[in-house]
Short mmCIF file of C-alpha atoms and ligand atoms in Angstrom, two decimals:
data_model
loop_
_atom_site.label_atom_id
_atom_site.label_comp_id
_atom_site.label_asym_id
_atom_site.label_seq_id
_atom_site.Cartn_x
_atom_site.Cartn_y
_atom_site.Cartn_z
CA MET A 1 -25.91 -49.32 -10.10
CA MET A 2 -24.73 -47.26 -7.15
CA SER A 3 -26.37 -44.11 -8.36
CA GLY A 4 -29.30 -44.72 -6.04
CA VAL A 5 -27.09 -44.12 -3.00
CA ASP A 6 -25.55 -40.75 -2.42
CA ALA A 7 -22.54 -41.85 -0.42
CA ALA A 8 -21.60 -38.27 0.47
CA ARG A 9 -25.00 -37.41 1.91
CA PRO A 10 -24.36 -35.04 4.81
CA GLU A 11 -25.68 -35.26 8.35
CA PRO A 12 -29.34 -34.32 8.61
CA PRO A 13 -29.57 -30.57 9.02
CA ALA A 14 -30.23 -29.27 12.50
CA GLY A 15 -33.92 -29.24 13.33
CA ARG A 16 -34.76 -31.81 10.69
CA PRO A 17 -33.88 -35.19 12.11
CA LEU A 18 -33.79 -38.07 9.69
CA GLY A 19 -37.09 -39.86 10.20
CA ARG A 20 -37.52 -43.59 10.59
CA ARG A 21 -38.99 -43.93 7.12
CA ALA A 22 -36.05 -42.19 5.43
CA PHE A 23 -33.71 -44.23 7.63
CA LEU A 24 -35.24 -47.52 6.57
CA GLY A 25 -35.21 -46.38 2.96
CA LEU A 26 -31.49 -45.68 3.06
CA VAL A 27 -30.73 -48.91 4.85
CA GLY A 28 -32.68 -50.69 2.17
CA LEU A 29 -30.60 -49.05 -0.55
CA GLY A 30 -27.39 -49.84 1.29
CA LEU A 31 -28.26 -53.48 1.66
CA SER A 32 -29.42 -53.76 -1.93
CA SER A 33 -25.93 -52.63 -2.96
CA LEU A 34 -24.63 -55.86 -1.43
CA VAL A 35 -27.11 -57.85 -3.45
CA TRP A 36 -26.14 -55.97 -6.59
CA GLY A 37 -22.51 -56.85 -6.16
CA GLU A 38 -20.70 -53.79 -4.90
CA PRO A 39 -19.45 -54.42 -1.38
CA LEU A 40 -20.60 -51.86 1.13
CA VAL A 41 -16.99 -51.44 2.28
CA ARG A 42 -16.10 -50.06 -1.17
CA LEU A 43 -18.96 -47.64 -0.82
CA LEU A 44 -17.42 -46.70 2.53
CA ASP A 45 -14.05 -46.10 0.87
CA ARG A 46 -15.54 -43.94 -1.84
CA ALA A 47 -17.36 -41.93 0.78
CA GLY A 48 -14.01 -41.11 2.39
CA GLY A 49 -15.53 -41.94 5.75
CA ALA A 50 -18.34 -39.40 5.29
CA LEU A 51 -20.99 -42.06 5.45
CA PRO A 52 -24.62 -41.22 6.08
CA ASP A 53 -25.65 -42.09 9.62
CA SER A 54 -28.28 -44.46 8.30
CA LEU A 55 -25.69 -46.64 6.57
CA SER A 56 -23.16 -46.52 9.39
CA ALA A 57 -25.87 -47.91 11.65
CA VAL A 58 -25.61 -51.26 9.88
CA ILE A 59 -21.81 -51.40 9.55
CA PRO A 60 -19.53 -52.11 12.50
CA SER A 61 -16.95 -49.32 12.77
CA PRO A 62 -13.60 -49.31 14.57
CA ALA A 63 -15.14 -47.13 17.28
CA GLY A 64 -17.66 -49.87 18.04
CA GLY A 65 -20.45 -48.02 16.27
CA TRP A 66 -20.05 -44.72 18.07
CA ARG A 67 -19.85 -41.40 16.31
CA ILE A 68 -18.16 -38.75 18.39
CA TYR A 69 -20.13 -35.53 18.57
CA ALA A 70 -19.15 -32.10 19.86
CA VAL A 71 -20.61 -28.72 19.03
CA ASN A 72 -17.60 -26.61 20.02
CA PRO A 73 -14.27 -28.44 19.73
CA PRO A 74 -11.66 -28.90 21.07
CA TYR A 75 -13.10 -31.25 23.69
CA PRO A 76 -12.86 -30.04 27.28
CA THR A 77 -9.93 -31.47 29.23
CA PHE A 78 -10.21 -33.21 32.60
CA ASP A 79 -7.66 -32.59 35.37
CA PRO A 80 -8.57 -34.83 38.35
CA ALA A 81 -6.69 -32.48 40.69
CA THR A 82 -8.82 -29.44 39.95
CA TRP A 83 -12.07 -30.79 38.46
CA ARG A 84 -15.26 -30.24 40.46
CA LEU A 85 -18.88 -31.20 39.79
CA ARG A 86 -21.27 -28.51 41.01
CA VAL A 87 -24.73 -29.47 42.23
CA ASP A 88 -26.67 -26.28 42.95
CA GLY A 89 -29.92 -24.39 42.40
CA LEU A 90 -32.96 -25.72 44.28
CA VAL A 91 -30.98 -28.04 46.59
CA ARG A 92 -30.57 -27.69 50.36
CA GLU A 93 -26.76 -27.73 50.43
CA PRO A 94 -25.09 -26.82 47.13
CA VAL A 95 -21.86 -28.80 46.74
CA GLU A 96 -18.78 -29.07 44.60
CA LEU A 97 -17.71 -32.71 44.42
CA THR A 98 -14.20 -33.83 43.54
CA ALA A 99 -13.81 -36.82 41.23
CA ALA A 100 -12.87 -38.93 44.28
CA GLN A 101 -15.95 -37.79 46.22
CA LEU A 102 -18.13 -38.61 43.22
CA ARG A 103 -16.68 -42.11 42.99
CA ALA A 104 -17.22 -42.58 46.73
CA LEU A 105 -21.01 -42.22 46.27
CA PRO A 106 -23.07 -45.43 45.90
CA ARG A 107 -22.13 -46.97 42.58
CA ALA A 108 -24.60 -48.20 39.95
CA ASP A 109 -23.85 -50.47 37.00
CA GLN A 110 -25.99 -51.27 34.00
CA VAL A 111 -25.99 -52.48 30.41
CA SER A 112 -28.15 -50.47 28.02
CA ASP A 113 -28.53 -49.59 24.35
CA PHE A 114 -27.74 -46.15 22.98
CA HIS A 115 -29.69 -44.48 20.17
CA CYS A 116 -28.86 -41.27 18.33
CA VAL A 117 -31.85 -39.55 16.75
CA THR A 118 -30.05 -39.51 13.37
CA GLY A 119 -30.37 -43.29 13.12
CA TRP A 120 -27.29 -44.98 14.56
CA SER A 121 -27.29 -47.12 17.70
CA VAL A 122 -24.85 -48.96 19.92
CA SER A 123 -26.09 -52.07 21.73
CA ASP A 124 -25.12 -53.33 25.16
CA VAL A 125 -23.07 -50.43 26.44
CA ARG A 126 -21.77 -51.11 29.95
CA TRP A 127 -22.05 -48.01 32.13
CA GLY A 128 -20.89 -47.39 35.68
CA GLY A 129 -21.72 -44.28 37.66
CA VAL A 130 -24.17 -42.81 40.15
CA ARG A 131 -27.94 -42.53 40.13
CA PHE A 132 -29.22 -38.98 40.25
CA ASP A 133 -30.96 -39.43 43.59
CA ALA A 134 -27.59 -40.25 45.17
CA LEU A 135 -26.18 -37.05 43.70
CA LEU A 136 -29.12 -34.96 44.89
CA ASP A 137 -28.75 -36.53 48.35
CA ALA A 138 -25.11 -35.43 48.36
CA ALA A 139 -26.47 -31.88 48.02
CA GLY A 140 -28.90 -32.31 50.93
CA GLY A 141 -31.85 -33.17 48.69
CA VAL A 142 -34.03 -30.88 46.61
CA ARG A 143 -35.93 -27.86 47.90
CA PRO A 144 -39.69 -27.32 47.45
CA GLY A 145 -40.57 -26.36 43.89
CA ALA A 146 -37.69 -28.31 42.33
CA ARG A 147 -38.80 -29.83 39.07
CA ALA A 148 -35.91 -30.31 36.66
CA ILE A 149 -32.14 -30.51 36.35
CA ASP A 150 -30.15 -28.51 33.81
CA PHE A 151 -27.05 -30.46 32.84
CA VAL A 152 -24.47 -27.86 31.93
CA SER A 153 -21.55 -29.06 29.82
CA ALA A 154 -18.02 -27.73 30.12
CA GLU A 155 -18.36 -27.62 26.34
CA GLU A 156 -20.26 -24.35 26.04
CA PRO A 157 -22.96 -23.80 24.98
CA TYR A 158 -24.14 -27.44 25.21
CA VAL A 159 -26.82 -27.97 27.84
CA ASP A 160 -29.89 -30.14 28.24
CA THR A 161 -32.59 -30.70 30.85
CA LEU A 162 -34.44 -33.65 32.33
CA THR A 163 -37.33 -33.53 34.78
CA LEU A 164 -36.83 -35.01 38.26
CA GLU A 165 -39.31 -37.71 37.30
CA GLN A 166 -37.25 -38.56 34.21
CA VAL A 167 -33.92 -38.75 36.05
CA ARG A 168 -35.53 -41.22 38.46
CA ALA A 169 -35.86 -43.81 35.67
CA PRO A 170 -34.11 -46.93 36.95
CA ASP A 171 -31.61 -46.81 34.07
CA ALA A 172 -30.78 -43.09 34.18
CA MET A 173 -27.39 -42.19 35.61
CA LEU A 174 -24.40 -39.90 35.59
CA ALA A 175 -21.74 -42.24 34.18
CA TYR A 176 -18.00 -42.14 34.84
CA ASP A 177 -17.16 -45.60 33.48
CA MET A 178 -17.94 -47.03 30.06
CA ASP A 179 -17.30 -50.61 28.97
CA GLY A 180 -15.15 -51.32 32.00
CA ALA A 181 -12.86 -48.28 31.90
CA PRO A 182 -13.07 -44.62 32.88
CA LEU A 183 -14.97 -42.59 30.32
CA THR A 184 -12.62 -41.41 27.57
CA ARG A 185 -12.21 -37.75 26.69
CA GLU A 186 -14.15 -37.98 23.43
CA HIS A 187 -17.04 -39.75 25.18
CA GLY A 188 -17.31 -36.97 27.78
CA ALA A 189 -14.73 -37.49 30.56
CA PRO A 190 -15.05 -37.43 33.41
CA VAL A 191 -18.88 -37.68 33.47
CA ARG A 192 -21.82 -37.80 31.07
CA VAL A 193 -25.57 -38.20 31.38
CA VAL A 194 -26.96 -41.61 30.41
CA MET A 195 -30.69 -41.75 29.63
CA PRO A 196 -31.22 -44.85 27.46
CA ARG A 197 -34.98 -44.30 27.03
CA MET A 198 -34.28 -41.04 25.21
CA TYR A 199 -32.20 -40.13 22.16
CA GLY A 200 -28.52 -39.42 22.60
CA TYR A 201 -28.72 -35.63 22.57
CA LYS A 202 -30.15 -35.79 26.10
CA GLY A 203 -26.87 -37.43 27.17
CA VAL A 204 -24.80 -34.35 27.92
CA LYS A 205 -21.05 -35.06 27.82
CA TRP A 206 -18.36 -33.27 29.89
CA VAL A 207 -20.95 -32.40 32.55
CA ALA A 208 -19.71 -29.63 34.86
CA ARG A 209 -22.85 -28.66 36.73
CA LEU A 210 -26.25 -29.99 37.75
CA HIS A 211 -28.46 -26.95 38.21
CA VAL A 212 -31.76 -27.86 39.86
CA THR A 213 -34.59 -25.57 38.74
CA ASP A 214 -38.36 -25.19 38.79
CA ARG A 215 -38.78 -25.45 35.01
CA VAL A 216 -37.69 -27.35 31.90
CA GLU A 217 -35.47 -25.16 29.76
CA PRO A 218 -34.96 -26.06 26.09
CA GLY A 219 -31.55 -27.66 25.56
CA TYR A 220 -29.02 -27.06 22.80
CA TRP A 221 -30.74 -29.26 20.20
CA GLU A 222 -34.22 -28.39 21.41
CA ARG A 223 -33.58 -24.74 20.55
CA ARG A 224 -32.87 -26.10 17.08
CA GLY A 225 -36.18 -27.96 16.72
CA TYR A 226 -35.76 -31.30 18.51
CA ASP A 227 -38.21 -32.53 21.17
CA ALA A 228 -37.52 -31.95 24.87
CA ASP A 229 -39.08 -35.33 25.66
CA ALA A 230 -36.86 -37.35 23.36
CA TRP A 231 -38.37 -40.82 23.94
CA VAL A 232 -36.77 -43.42 21.70
CA GLY A 233 -39.28 -44.48 19.06
CA ARG A 234 -41.93 -41.91 19.96
CA SER A 235 -40.53 -38.41 19.52
CA ASN A 236 -39.10 -36.19 16.80
CA GLY A 237 -41.54 -37.56 14.24
CA ILE A 238 -39.95 -41.00 14.36
N1 LIG B 301 -21.31 -31.70 25.29
C1 LIG B 301 -21.93 -32.42 24.33
N2 LIG B 301 -22.64 -33.51 24.67
C2 LIG B 301 -23.25 -34.24 23.69
C3 LIG B 301 -23.20 -33.86 22.33
C4 LIG B 301 -22.42 -32.72 22.00
O1 LIG B 301 -22.27 -32.33 20.83
N3 LIG B 301 -21.78 -32.03 23.01
N4 LIG B 301 -23.87 -34.59 21.38
C5 LIG B 301 -24.98 -35.45 21.84
C6 LIG B 301 -25.45 -36.37 20.83
S1 LIG B 301 -26.49 -35.75 19.64
C7 LIG B 301 -25.16 -37.70 20.87
S2 LIG B 301 -25.88 -38.82 19.81
C8 LIG B 301 -24.19 -38.23 21.86
C9 LIG B 301 -23.06 -38.96 21.13
O2 LIG B 301 -22.18 -39.53 22.07
P1 LIG B 301 -20.70 -39.86 21.66
O3 LIG B 301 -20.06 -38.58 21.13
O4 LIG B 301 -20.04 -40.37 22.91
O5 LIG B 301 -20.77 -40.90 20.57
O6 LIG B 301 -23.62 -37.21 22.68
C10 LIG B 301 -24.56 -36.23 23.08
N5 LIG B 301 -23.95 -35.35 24.07
MO1 LIG B 302 -27.33 -37.58 18.52
#
């Protein structure tokens, strides 16, 4: 009866995101297993936690639905005494902000949904942080020709880019709080990019530097075949 579901199905290979159709197909199989009598939790047990993303999307997990991703563990550490956020490139006054200086900038709060391109989502995430315009202002504003921001992670070699137009979306921010508490280490402490209109790989964790440039450079996953404009529901063949 369960043979239709390969519980040990691995993550979609890089460059071949699981499409919406495949996602819905797997969800359908997962739900039909409930109808056929085997509880999905048993399937979870048998999978030893290695559940396909498409099934985990419909099952609440202890982490609240999140899957923690890193390309080069161990996760970077955050020492508030020495940490600095660089804002440089095509800005008038390149700066290095301390965590306290960052938190002293005008604060923004929002509730938004989070979608990973592999098929899992988390609804109603509460974020607190700063809008990108406030950050660029802290660096004296952009210089002529500025077009994009490279978000460089302390976790090398993870990087991704958004255009200045994209970072000006009303719900884009650099977040330092999540669900009412400072961002945890696994979620990217002390700061991560939040861009709810795009898939999660645009949301660089452990951000160390905002490098303002005149061009969009392909990010970590984009060099591996994913779209630079990762609009939820209308990119990556989904
Ligand atoms: N530095 C870094 N940032 C990252 C990633 C990563 O591997 N390294 N993965 C991205 C992807 S694909 C997703 S879906 C989200 C997952 O966020 P989470 O680990 O907080 O659940 O982080 C994004 N930011
Ligand atoms: Mo993702």
